[in-house]
Coordinates of C-alpha atoms in Angstrom, one line a residue:
Chain A
M239 CA 79.7 -62.9 8.5
G240 CA 79.0 -61.9 5.0
I241 CA 76.1 -64.4 4.9
I242 CA 73.5 -61.8 3.9
D243 CA 75.6 -60.3 1.1
Q244 CA 75.9 -63.7 -0.5
L245 CA 72.2 -64.1 -0.7
L246 CA 71.4 -60.8 -2.5
S247 CA 70.9 -60.2 -6.2
P248 CA 70.9 -56.8 -8.0
P249 CA 67.5 -55.1 -7.5
G250 CA 65.5 -53.2 -10.2
A251 CA 64.3 -49.7 -9.9
Q252 CA 60.8 -50.7 -8.8
Q253 CA 62.1 -53.0 -6.1
L254 CA 64.2 -50.1 -4.8
K255 CA 61.0 -47.9 -4.4
L256 CA 59.1 -50.7 -2.7
G257 CA 62.2 -51.5 -0.6
L258 CA 62.0 -48.0 1.1
Y259 CA 58.4 -48.5 2.1
L260 CA 59.1 -52.0 3.4
I261 CA 62.0 -50.6 5.4
Y262 CA 59.6 -48.0 6.9
F263 CA 57.1 -50.7 7.7
M264 CA 59.7 -52.7 9.6
L265 CA 61.0 -49.7 11.5
L266 CA 57.4 -49.0 12.6
F267 CA 57.6 -52.2 14.6
L268 CA 61.2 -52.1 15.7
L269 CA 62.0 -48.6 16.8
P270 CA 59.1 -47.7 19.2
Y271 CA 59.4 -51.1 20.8
M272 CA 63.1 -50.8 21.4
G273 CA 62.8 -47.3 22.7
V274 CA 60.2 -48.2 25.2
L275 CA 62.3 -51.3 26.2
L276 CA 65.4 -49.2 26.7
V277 CA 63.7 -46.6 28.9
T278 CA 61.5 -48.9 31.0
V279 CA 64.3 -51.4 31.8
G280 CA 66.8 -48.6 32.2
L281 CA 64.6 -47.1 34.9
S282 CA 63.9 -50.4 36.5
V283 CA 67.7 -51.1 36.8
T284 CA 68.3 -47.6 38.2
L285 CA 65.5 -47.9 40.8
R286 CA 66.2 -51.5 41.7
K287 CA 68.0 -50.8 45.0
G288 CA 65.8 -48.1 46.5
Y289 CA 62.4 -49.0 45.1
P290 CA 62.2 -52.7 44.3
E291 CA 58.4 -52.7 43.9
L292 CA 58.5 -49.9 41.4
A293 CA 61.4 -51.5 39.6
R294 CA 59.4 -54.7 39.3
S295 CA 56.3 -52.9 37.9
F296 CA 58.4 -51.3 35.1
V297 CA 59.6 -54.8 34.0
Q298 CA 56.1 -56.3 34.3
L299 CA 54.6 -54.0 31.7
G300 CA 54.7 -57.0 29.4
F301 CA 57.4 -55.9 26.9
L302 CA 59.9 -58.6 28.1
R303 CA 57.8 -61.6 27.1
P304 CA 59.6 -63.9 24.8
A305 CA 56.9 -63.6 22.1
M306 CA 57.2 -59.8 22.2
L307 CA 61.0 -60.0 22.0
V308 CA 60.8 -62.2 18.9
I309 CA 57.9 -60.6 17.1
F310 CA 58.7 -56.9 17.7
G311 CA 62.5 -57.3 18.1
L312 CA 64.3 -60.0 16.2
V313 CA 61.9 -60.6 13.3
P314 CA 61.7 -57.0 12.1
L315 CA 65.5 -56.6 12.7
L316 CA 66.4 -59.6 10.4
T317 CA 63.9 -58.4 7.8
L318 CA 65.5 -55.0 8.0
A319 CA 68.9 -56.5 7.5
F320 CA 67.9 -58.0 4.2
L321 CA 65.9 -54.9 3.1
L322 CA 68.7 -52.5 3.9
A323 CA 71.4 -54.6 2.3
Q324 CA 69.2 -55.0 -0.8
F325 CA 68.4 -51.3 -1.0
L326 CA 72.0 -50.2 -0.8
F327 CA 73.2 -52.9 -3.2
G328 CA 75.6 -51.3 -5.6
A329 CA 76.5 -48.5 -3.1
G330 CA 79.8 -50.3 -2.4
L331 CA 78.9 -50.8 1.3
P332 CA 79.0 -54.1 3.2
M333 CA 75.5 -53.3 4.5
G334 CA 74.6 -56.9 5.1
D335 CA 77.8 -57.2 7.2
Y336 CA 76.9 -54.1 9.3
M337 CA 73.4 -55.5 9.9
E338 CA 74.7 -58.9 10.9
R339 CA 76.9 -57.3 13.6
I340 CA 74.0 -55.2 14.8
T341 CA 71.8 -58.3 15.0
V342 CA 74.3 -60.1 17.1
L343 CA 74.7 -57.1 19.4
L344 CA 70.9 -56.7 19.7
A345 CA 70.2 -60.4 20.2
G346 CA 72.7 -60.4 23.0
A347 CA 71.1 -57.3 24.5
L348 CA 67.6 -58.8 24.4
L349 CA 68.8 -62.0 25.9
L350 CA 70.4 -60.1 28.9
L351 CA 67.2 -58.1 29.3
Y352 CA 65.1 -61.2 29.3
A353 CA 67.5 -62.7 31.9
Y354 CA 67.1 -59.5 34.0
G355 CA 63.3 -59.8 33.9
R356 CA 63.6 -63.4 35.2
T357 CA 66.4 -63.0 37.8
E358 CA 66.2 -59.3 38.7
I359 CA 70.0 -59.1 39.1
Q360 CA 70.9 -55.5 38.7
A361 CA 74.3 -56.1 36.9
V362 CA 72.6 -58.2 34.2
G363 CA 70.0 -55.5 33.6
A364 CA 72.7 -52.8 33.4
A365 CA 74.7 -54.7 30.9
G366 CA 71.6 -55.4 28.8
V367 CA 70.6 -51.7 28.8
A368 CA 74.1 -50.6 27.9
L369 CA 74.3 -53.2 25.1
L370 CA 70.9 -52.2 23.8
G371 CA 71.8 -48.5 23.8
L372 CA 75.0 -49.3 21.9
S373 CA 73.3 -51.5 19.3
L374 CA 70.6 -48.8 18.8
F375 CA 73.2 -46.2 18.2
C376 CA 74.8 -48.5 15.6
L377 CA 71.3 -49.0 14.1
V378 CA 70.6 -45.3 13.9
S379 CA 74.1 -44.8 12.3
V380 CA 73.4 -47.4 9.6
L381 CA 69.9 -46.1 9.0
D382 CA 71.4 -42.6 8.5
L383 CA 73.5 -44.1 5.6
V384 CA 70.2 -44.5 3.8
Y385 CA 69.3 -40.8 4.5
H386 CA 72.7 -39.4 3.7
P387 CA 74.4 -40.9 0.7
G388 CA 77.2 -38.4 1.3
M389 CA 78.3 -40.4 4.3
W390 CA 78.6 -43.8 2.6
Q391 CA 82.3 -44.2 2.8
F392 CA 82.8 -43.2 6.5
I393 CA 82.2 -46.4 8.6
D394 CA 85.4 -48.1 9.7
G395 CA 86.2 -50.6 12.4
P396 CA 84.4 -53.5 14.0
L397 CA 81.4 -51.6 15.2
P398 CA 79.2 -50.0 12.5
W399 CA 78.8 -46.7 14.2
L400 CA 79.2 -43.2 12.9
F401 CA 79.9 -40.0 14.8
S402 CA 78.4 -37.0 13.0
W403 CA 76.0 -34.4 14.3
T404 CA 73.2 -35.9 12.1
V405 CA 73.5 -39.3 13.8
V406 CA 73.8 -37.7 17.2
A407 CA 70.7 -35.6 16.5
H408 CA 68.7 -38.6 15.2
F409 CA 69.8 -40.7 18.2
A410 CA 68.8 -38.0 20.7
L411 CA 65.5 -37.6 18.9
Y412 CA 65.0 -41.3 19.1
I413 CA 65.9 -41.5 22.9
A414 CA 63.4 -38.6 23.6
A415 CA 60.7 -40.5 21.6
G416 CA 61.6 -43.6 23.7
H417 CA 61.0 -41.6 27.0
F418 CA 57.8 -40.2 25.7
L419 CA 56.4 -43.5 24.5
A420 CA 57.5 -45.3 27.7
G421 CA 55.6 -42.6 29.7
V422 CA 52.6 -43.0 27.6
A423 CA 52.7 -46.8 27.9
I424 CA 53.1 -46.8 31.7
T425 CA 50.2 -44.3 32.1
F426 CA 48.0 -46.2 29.7
L427 CA 48.7 -49.7 31.0
Y428 CA 48.6 -49.0 34.7
F429 CA 45.7 -46.5 34.7
Y430 CA 43.4 -47.6 31.8
W431 CA 44.1 -51.2 30.7
P432 CA 41.7 -53.4 32.7
E433 CA 44.2 -56.3 33.1
K434 CA 47.0 -54.2 34.7
R435 CA 45.0 -51.4 36.2
V436 CA 46.0 -50.2 39.7
E437 CA 43.7 -48.6 42.2
Q438 CA 43.7 -44.8 42.0
G439 CA 44.4 -44.1 45.7
S440 CA 46.7 -47.1 46.4
A441 CA 50.3 -46.8 47.6
E442 CA 51.7 -48.1 44.3
A443 CA 49.6 -45.7 42.2
R444 CA 51.4 -42.5 43.3
P445 CA 55.0 -43.3 42.1
L446 CA 53.6 -45.0 38.9
R447 CA 51.6 -41.9 38.0
F448 CA 54.5 -39.7 38.8
W449 CA 56.9 -41.6 36.5
G450 CA 54.4 -42.3 33.8
L451 CA 53.3 -38.7 33.5
G452 CA 56.8 -37.3 34.2
L453 CA 58.3 -39.3 31.3
T454 CA 55.5 -38.3 29.0
L455 CA 55.9 -34.6 29.9
G456 CA 59.7 -34.7 29.6
G457 CA 59.6 -36.5 26.3
A458 CA 56.9 -34.0 25.0
M459 CA 59.1 -31.1 26.0
A460 CA 62.3 -32.6 24.5
L461 CA 60.9 -33.8 21.2
P462 CA 60.2 -30.4 19.5
P463 CA 63.7 -28.9 19.7
L464 CA 65.3 -32.2 18.8
L465 CA 63.0 -32.6 15.8
L466 CA 63.8 -29.0 14.7
W467 CA 67.5 -29.7 15.1
S468 CA 67.4 -32.9 12.9
L469 CA 65.4 -31.0 10.2
V470 CA 67.9 -28.1 10.3
L471 CA 70.7 -30.7 9.8
S472 CA 69.0 -32.3 6.8
H473 CA 70.2 -31.2 3.4
S474 CA 68.1 -28.5 1.8
S475 CA 67.4 -30.8 -1.2
A476 CA 65.9 -33.4 1.1
L477 CA 63.5 -31.0 2.8
T478 CA 59.9 -30.7 1.7
F479 CA 57.0 -28.7 3.0
L480 CA 55.3 -31.9 4.1
A481 CA 58.3 -32.9 6.2
I482 CA 58.3 -29.5 8.0
G483 CA 54.5 -29.4 8.2
A484 CA 54.2 -32.8 9.8
G485 CA 56.8 -31.7 12.3
M486 CA 54.7 -28.6 13.1
A487 CA 51.6 -30.7 13.5
A488 CA 53.5 -33.0 15.9
V489 CA 54.5 -30.0 18.0
G490 CA 50.9 -28.9 18.1
I491 CA 49.7 -32.3 19.4
L492 CA 52.6 -32.4 21.9
F493 CA 51.4 -29.1 23.3
M494 CA 48.0 -30.7 23.9
V495 CA 49.6 -33.7 25.5
A496 CA 51.7 -31.5 27.8
V497 CA 48.6 -29.5 28.9
L498 CA 46.7 -32.7 29.7
V499 CA 49.6 -34.3 31.5
V500 CA 50.3 -31.2 33.6
G501 CA 46.6 -31.1 34.5
M502 CA 46.7 -34.7 35.7
L503 CA 49.9 -34.2 37.7
F504 CA 48.3 -31.2 39.5
R505 CA 45.0 -32.9 40.2
G506 CA 46.6 -36.3 41.1
D507 CA 44.4 -38.3 38.8
S508 CA 44.8 -40.0 35.4
R509 CA 41.5 -39.4 33.7
H510 CA 43.1 -38.6 30.3
A511 CA 45.2 -41.7 30.0
L512 CA 43.4 -42.9 26.9
A513 CA 43.6 -39.4 25.2
V514 CA 47.3 -39.3 25.9
L515 CA 47.8 -42.7 24.3
V516 CA 45.9 -41.6 21.2
F517 CA 47.7 -38.3 20.9
G518 CA 51.0 -40.1 21.5
L519 CA 50.4 -42.5 18.7
A520 CA 49.4 -39.5 16.4
V521 CA 52.7 -37.8 17.3
M522 CA 54.7 -40.9 16.4
A523 CA 52.8 -41.2 13.1
L524 CA 53.6 -37.6 12.2
L525 CA 57.3 -38.0 13.1
L526 CA 57.4 -41.0 10.8
V527 CA 55.7 -39.1 8.0
S528 CA 58.2 -36.3 8.4
H529 CA 61.2 -38.6 8.3
Q530 CA 59.8 -40.7 5.5
Q531 CA 59.5 -37.5 3.5
L532 CA 63.2 -36.7 4.2
Q533 CA 64.3 -40.2 3.3
L534 CA 62.3 -40.3 0.0
A535 CA 63.6 -36.9 -1.1
A536 CA 67.2 -37.8 0.0
N537 CA 67.0 -41.0 -2.1
R538 CA 65.1 -39.7 -5.1
E539 CA 68.3 -39.3 -7.1
H540 CA 70.3 -42.0 -5.4
A541 CA 67.7 -44.6 -6.3
V542 CA 68.4 -43.9 -10.0
V543 CA 72.1 -44.2 -9.4
L544 CA 71.7 -47.4 -7.4
A545 CA 69.5 -48.9 -10.1
M546 CA 72.2 -48.0 -12.7
E547 CA 74.9 -49.7 -10.6
A548 CA 72.6 -52.8 -10.2
Q549 CA 72.0 -52.8 -13.9
K550 CA 75.8 -52.8 -14.5
V551 CA 76.2 -55.8 -12.2
R552 CA 73.4 -57.6 -13.8
S553 CA 74.7 -57.0 -17.4
A554 CA 78.1 -58.2 -16.4
A555 CA 76.6 -61.3 -14.9
E556 CA 74.5 -61.9 -18.0
L557 CA 77.5 -61.5 -20.2
E558 CA 79.5 -63.9 -18.2
Q559 CA 76.6 -66.4 -18.5
Q560 CA 76.5 -65.9 -22.2
L561 CA 80.3 -66.4 -22.6
L562 CA 80.0 -69.8 -21.0
Y563 CA 78.0 -70.9 -24.0
V564 CA 78.9 -68.7 -27.0
T565 CA 82.1 -67.0 -28.1
A566 CA 82.1 -63.3 -29.2
E567 CA 80.9 -64.3 -32.7
P568 CA 78.9 -61.7 -34.5
D569 CA 75.1 -62.3 -34.6
P570 CA 73.3 -60.3 -37.3
A571 CA 70.0 -60.9 -35.6
L572 CA 71.2 -59.3 -32.4
G573 CA 72.7 -56.6 -34.7
K574 CA 69.3 -55.9 -36.2
K575 CA 67.7 -55.6 -32.8
L576 CA 70.4 -53.1 -31.6
F577 CA 70.1 -51.2 -34.9
D578 CA 66.3 -50.8 -34.5
E579 CA 66.6 -49.9 -30.8
R580 CA 69.6 -47.5 -30.9
C581 CA 70.8 -46.5 -34.3
V582 CA 67.7 -45.4 -36.2
S583 CA 66.9 -42.6 -33.7
C584 CA 69.8 -40.6 -35.2
H585 CA 70.7 -42.3 -38.5
A586 CA 69.0 -43.0 -41.8
W587 CA 70.4 -44.8 -44.8
D588 CA 69.8 -42.2 -47.4
K589 CA 69.7 -38.8 -45.6
Q590 CA 71.4 -37.0 -42.8
V591 CA 69.3 -36.9 -39.6
V592 CA 71.2 -36.1 -36.4
G593 CA 74.1 -38.2 -37.7
P594 CA 75.2 -38.6 -41.3
A595 CA 73.5 -40.9 -43.9
Y596 CA 74.9 -44.5 -43.8
L597 CA 75.2 -44.5 -47.6
E598 CA 77.8 -41.8 -47.2
V599 CA 79.8 -43.0 -44.3
L600 CA 79.6 -46.8 -44.3
P601 CA 81.4 -47.6 -47.7
K602 CA 84.8 -46.6 -46.3
Y603 CA 84.6 -49.4 -43.7
V604 CA 83.8 -52.2 -46.2
S605 CA 87.4 -53.0 -46.6
D606 CA 88.3 -52.3 -43.0
P607 CA 85.6 -53.5 -40.6
E608 CA 88.0 -53.3 -37.7
A609 CA 87.9 -49.5 -38.0
L610 CA 84.1 -49.6 -37.8
H611 CA 84.4 -51.7 -34.6
A612 CA 86.8 -49.2 -33.1
F613 CA 84.5 -46.3 -34.0
I614 CA 81.5 -47.9 -32.4
R615 CA 83.5 -48.8 -29.3
N616 CA 84.7 -45.3 -28.8
P617 CA 83.2 -42.7 -31.2
V618 CA 85.3 -39.7 -32.1
K619 CA 84.4 -36.5 -33.9
I620 CA 84.9 -36.9 -37.7
N621 CA 82.6 -34.3 -39.4
P622 CA 83.1 -31.0 -37.6
N623 CA 79.5 -29.9 -38.7
L624 CA 77.8 -32.8 -36.8
P625 CA 77.6 -33.6 -33.1
V626 CA 79.9 -36.4 -32.0
M627 CA 78.1 -39.8 -31.6
P628 CA 77.5 -40.8 -28.0
N629 CA 79.3 -43.8 -26.7
Q630 CA 76.7 -46.6 -26.7
G631 CA 78.5 -48.7 -24.1
L632 CA 78.0 -51.9 -26.1
S633 CA 79.6 -55.2 -25.2
E634 CA 82.2 -56.7 -27.6
R635 CA 79.6 -59.2 -29.0
E636 CA 77.2 -56.3 -29.6
V637 CA 79.8 -54.2 -31.3
L638 CA 80.7 -57.1 -33.7
S639 CA 77.0 -57.9 -34.3
V640 CA 75.8 -54.4 -35.1
S641 CA 78.8 -53.8 -37.5
A642 CA 78.1 -57.2 -39.1
Y643 CA 74.5 -56.2 -39.6
L644 CA 75.4 -52.8 -41.1
L645 CA 77.9 -54.1 -43.5
Q646 CA 75.6 -57.0 -44.5
E647 CA 72.8 -54.5 -45.3
L648 CA 74.9 -51.9 -47.1
P649 CA 75.2 -53.6 -50.5
I650 CA 71.4 -54.4 -50.5
I651 CA 70.5 -50.8 -49.8
Q652 CA 73.1 -49.5 -52.3
E653 CA 71.6 -51.7 -55.0
G654 CA 68.1 -50.4 -54.1
A655 CA 69.4 -46.8 -54.3
N656 CA 71.0 -47.3 -57.7
E657 CA 67.9 -48.7 -59.3
Chain B
M157 CA 45.8 -25.7 37.5
N158 CA 48.3 -22.9 37.7
K159 CA 47.7 -20.3 34.9
F160 CA 51.4 -19.5 34.9
I161 CA 52.3 -23.1 33.9
V162 CA 49.8 -23.1 31.1
L163 CA 51.2 -19.8 29.9
A164 CA 54.7 -21.1 30.1
L165 CA 53.8 -24.2 28.1
T166 CA 52.0 -22.1 25.5
G167 CA 55.1 -19.9 25.2
Y168 CA 57.5 -22.8 24.9
F169 CA 55.6 -24.7 22.2
G170 CA 54.7 -21.4 20.5
L171 CA 58.4 -20.7 20.3
M172 CA 59.1 -24.1 18.8
L173 CA 56.4 -23.6 16.2
L174 CA 58.0 -20.3 15.3
G175 CA 61.3 -22.1 14.9
F176 CA 59.7 -24.5 12.4
A177 CA 58.1 -21.6 10.5
G178 CA 61.5 -19.9 10.4
L179 CA 63.1 -23.1 9.0
A180 CA 60.4 -23.4 6.4
G181 CA 60.8 -19.7 5.4
H182 CA 64.6 -20.0 5.2
W183 CA 64.4 -23.2 3.2
H184 CA 61.8 -21.7 0.8
A185 CA 64.0 -18.7 0.2
T186 CA 67.3 -20.6 -0.3
G187 CA 66.8 -24.3 -0.9
L188 CA 64.6 -24.6 -3.9
P189 CA 66.1 -25.2 -7.3
P190 CA 65.9 -22.2 -9.7
V191 CA 63.3 -22.2 -12.5
Q192 CA 65.0 -22.2 -15.9
P193 CA 63.6 -20.5 -19.0
I194 CA 63.5 -23.9 -20.8
A195 CA 62.6 -27.1 -18.9
F196 CA 65.8 -28.9 -19.7
S197 CA 66.2 -32.3 -18.0
H198 CA 69.7 -33.5 -17.3
Q199 CA 68.2 -36.9 -16.3
L200 CA 66.8 -37.4 -19.8
H201 CA 69.9 -36.4 -21.7
L202 CA 72.4 -38.3 -19.5
N203 CA 70.5 -41.2 -18.2
T204 CA 68.0 -42.0 -21.0
V205 CA 69.9 -40.7 -24.1
G206 CA 73.2 -41.7 -22.7
L207 CA 75.3 -38.5 -23.4
N208 CA 78.5 -37.7 -21.5
C209 CA 78.9 -34.5 -19.5
T210 CA 81.5 -33.2 -22.0
H211 CA 79.3 -33.9 -25.0
C212 CA 77.6 -30.5 -24.2
H213 CA 79.9 -28.9 -21.6
Q214 CA 82.8 -29.1 -24.0
Y215 CA 85.4 -27.2 -22.1
A216 CA 85.0 -28.9 -18.7
D217 CA 88.2 -30.9 -19.2
Q218 CA 90.0 -28.2 -21.2
G219 CA 89.7 -25.0 -19.3
K220 CA 88.7 -23.0 -16.2
Q221 CA 85.0 -22.9 -16.9
A222 CA 82.8 -26.0 -17.9
T223 CA 80.8 -23.5 -19.9
V224 CA 77.1 -23.4 -20.7
P225 CA 76.8 -25.2 -24.1
A226 CA 76.5 -23.0 -27.2
M227 CA 73.1 -23.1 -28.7
S228 CA 74.6 -24.7 -31.8
I229 CA 75.3 -27.8 -29.7
C230 CA 71.6 -28.0 -28.7
M231 CA 70.5 -27.3 -32.3
A232 CA 72.9 -29.9 -33.8
C233 CA 70.5 -32.6 -32.6
H234 CA 67.3 -30.6 -32.0
K235 CA 67.1 -29.4 -35.6
N236 CA 65.6 -32.9 -36.0
V237 CA 64.9 -34.3 -32.6
K238 CA 61.6 -33.6 -30.8
T239 CA 60.9 -30.5 -32.9
D240 CA 57.2 -30.6 -31.9
S241 CA 57.9 -30.2 -28.2
P242 CA 56.9 -26.7 -27.0
E243 CA 60.1 -26.4 -24.9
I244 CA 62.2 -27.2 -28.0
Q245 CA 60.2 -24.6 -29.9
K246 CA 61.3 -22.0 -27.4
L247 CA 64.9 -23.0 -28.2
S248 CA 64.5 -23.0 -31.9
Q249 CA 62.7 -19.6 -31.9
A250 CA 65.5 -18.1 -29.9
W251 CA 68.0 -19.6 -32.3
E252 CA 66.2 -18.3 -35.4
G253 CA 65.8 -14.9 -33.8
G254 CA 69.5 -14.7 -33.0
E255 CA 68.8 -14.5 -29.3
G256 CA 70.4 -16.3 -26.4
V257 CA 68.6 -18.4 -23.7
E258 CA 68.9 -16.7 -20.3
W259 CA 69.8 -19.7 -18.2
V260 CA 69.9 -19.1 -14.4
K261 CA 73.4 -19.8 -13.0
V262 CA 73.2 -22.6 -10.4
H263 CA 76.8 -23.0 -9.3
D264 CA 78.4 -19.6 -8.6
L265 CA 81.7 -19.1 -6.9
P266 CA 82.7 -15.7 -5.5
W267 CA 85.2 -13.7 -7.6
H268 CA 88.0 -14.2 -5.2
V269 CA 88.1 -17.9 -5.7
H270 CA 90.3 -19.2 -8.5
F271 CA 88.8 -22.5 -9.6
T272 CA 89.6 -24.5 -12.7
H273 CA 87.5 -27.5 -13.9
K274 CA 90.3 -28.9 -16.0
R275 CA 92.7 -29.5 -13.0
H276 CA 90.0 -31.3 -11.0
I277 CA 89.0 -33.5 -13.9
K278 CA 92.6 -34.3 -14.7
A279 CA 93.0 -35.4 -11.0
G280 CA 90.2 -37.9 -11.5
I281 CA 87.5 -36.2 -9.5
E282 CA 84.1 -37.2 -10.8
C283 CA 81.8 -34.4 -11.9
Q284 CA 79.2 -35.8 -9.4
S285 CA 81.6 -35.2 -6.4
C286 CA 80.8 -31.5 -6.6
H287 CA 77.6 -31.4 -8.7
G288 CA 75.7 -34.3 -7.2
E289 CA 74.0 -37.0 -9.1
V290 CA 73.2 -34.8 -12.1
Q291 CA 72.2 -37.8 -14.2
A292 CA 69.2 -38.3 -12.0
M293 CA 68.1 -34.6 -11.7
E294 CA 65.1 -33.3 -13.6
Q295 CA 65.8 -29.8 -12.4
M296 CA 69.4 -28.8 -11.9
R297 CA 70.3 -27.6 -8.4
Q298 CA 73.2 -27.1 -6.1
V299 CA 73.7 -30.0 -3.7
R300 CA 77.1 -29.1 -2.1
S301 CA 77.8 -26.0 -0.1
L302 CA 80.8 -25.0 -2.3
E303 CA 82.0 -23.2 0.9
M304 CA 85.7 -23.0 1.7
G305 CA 85.6 -25.6 4.5
W306 CA 84.0 -28.1 2.0
C307 CA 86.8 -27.4 -0.6
V308 CA 89.5 -27.7 2.0
S309 CA 88.3 -31.0 3.5
C310 CA 88.4 -32.6 0.1
H311 CA 91.8 -31.1 -0.6
R312 CA 93.1 -32.7 2.7
L313 CA 91.5 -36.1 1.9
N314 CA 93.2 -36.1 -1.5
A315 CA 96.5 -34.6 -0.4
A316 CA 96.0 -31.6 -2.6
P317 CA 97.7 -28.3 -1.7
T318 CA 95.9 -26.3 1.0
D319 CA 97.9 -23.1 1.1
C320 CA 95.9 -19.9 0.5
L321 CA 97.5 -19.1 -2.8
T322 CA 96.2 -22.3 -4.4
C323 CA 92.7 -20.9 -4.6
H324 CA 93.1 -17.2 -3.8
K325 CA 95.4 -15.5 -6.3

């Protein structure tokens, strides 16, 4: 453990912005897939004893193929592990460590589910579903750390999980979305997709239609209150009109889905299977837009703070690097660079700007450069009529360099002024 | 299809939409940062210029109130800095006319709470713990509830006194 953390380096502000979008892109693969997997295999395990045929059809949807498990499961998860750890670099969180633990849990869960698909042993499936549920709860907890910087310090213990209402609300929302998507997938694959299509009037069609449409309807009914709950729990500074508006649009489309599904249940057909899939995907897109808005707003300010932390780490590393080759000798060229960048915005040689004229204040330091170093390191108020100079946060070498440059220039400027 | 079921569905989803609208209304009324008379940016002054909080809020570590900075503090720099900006001109006009700037108070505690900034800063609490990441805010806004439960939870965490008389004199 700790492998990921060792591979990271401090990110810049632009990378942080890009990181959020990449995190979103990976979640787009991972979360819907895991939700559908959890619900379909969960149902299959539950129905294994009484309805073995039905249990088999839920496993044979195609989501348990090794290629699917790797492409939609492990690859996005590992990418996310790096992206999240990189995004929260400087937050003082062992994010890479959390994600390593989740990866181990999730890989174990996927292996058990795969074994269940091959062997159909109920206990293996049950263990796989339980482990998958646990690792998804941990994943939701860790993702919530990105949404809620206020909770950064609260994970403790071997499992990276977090019990707060926000995490519970997000997990419930996620499980409801999993049911909805599983229903949509069952309806679409068994009643529309040519390869898997079952005959409308056949004996296996009835329970499949019942479960597919039932899950879709249940998910569609459960999603709106849970989405509203998760928005209510978000901090007011993270809310935006787009986040609420996308939620409202999702509710509108869910209403249409519910009406279509109830119609199909009553008539005993599945003529709108394609429409339900399209609407279902639209709902997922709107949920993502809504949550992406929340996340961007929640991180607007923290991205600046994280970038500052990363900058500190980077400067410390650079300084360490420099010290390997040079001692803290003053370098007037560096001094001139700092002077041009920082000093001249408030100081001039011959007149008071924001700070006093150098020709007035510098001569007293000629015999005592150490006092000038001390002042630059930690400025104090000297002239009560002027604002105190801000601390520039310079390194020791920079302090020595800029004072060397000032004291070296002073006699030249004085000569020019006297002429 | 049964009309009753369609009606029930319409009612249920309509109710949900009303809930969302209610949330939007409540958030619009309470959650947006107040508009200040001058577009002052904390982000610019703290992050870009590199000032400390106490550079302007001079009494934060010395007294009960952190205090809104006196205009002379603004003018000490802005007599010379960015004088052509229209926002700074609002400031200098008020200064020359002997008027104040009517800032909107963002963090307001009720009268029955006795709170001192000095004590909290002396105890090593960062300004950001209560005021949020001010160095990244363009527009100042309240990010913590400042409700009693919030105060008490932090007091417990830091083993600070929690009897009533600590805050209610």
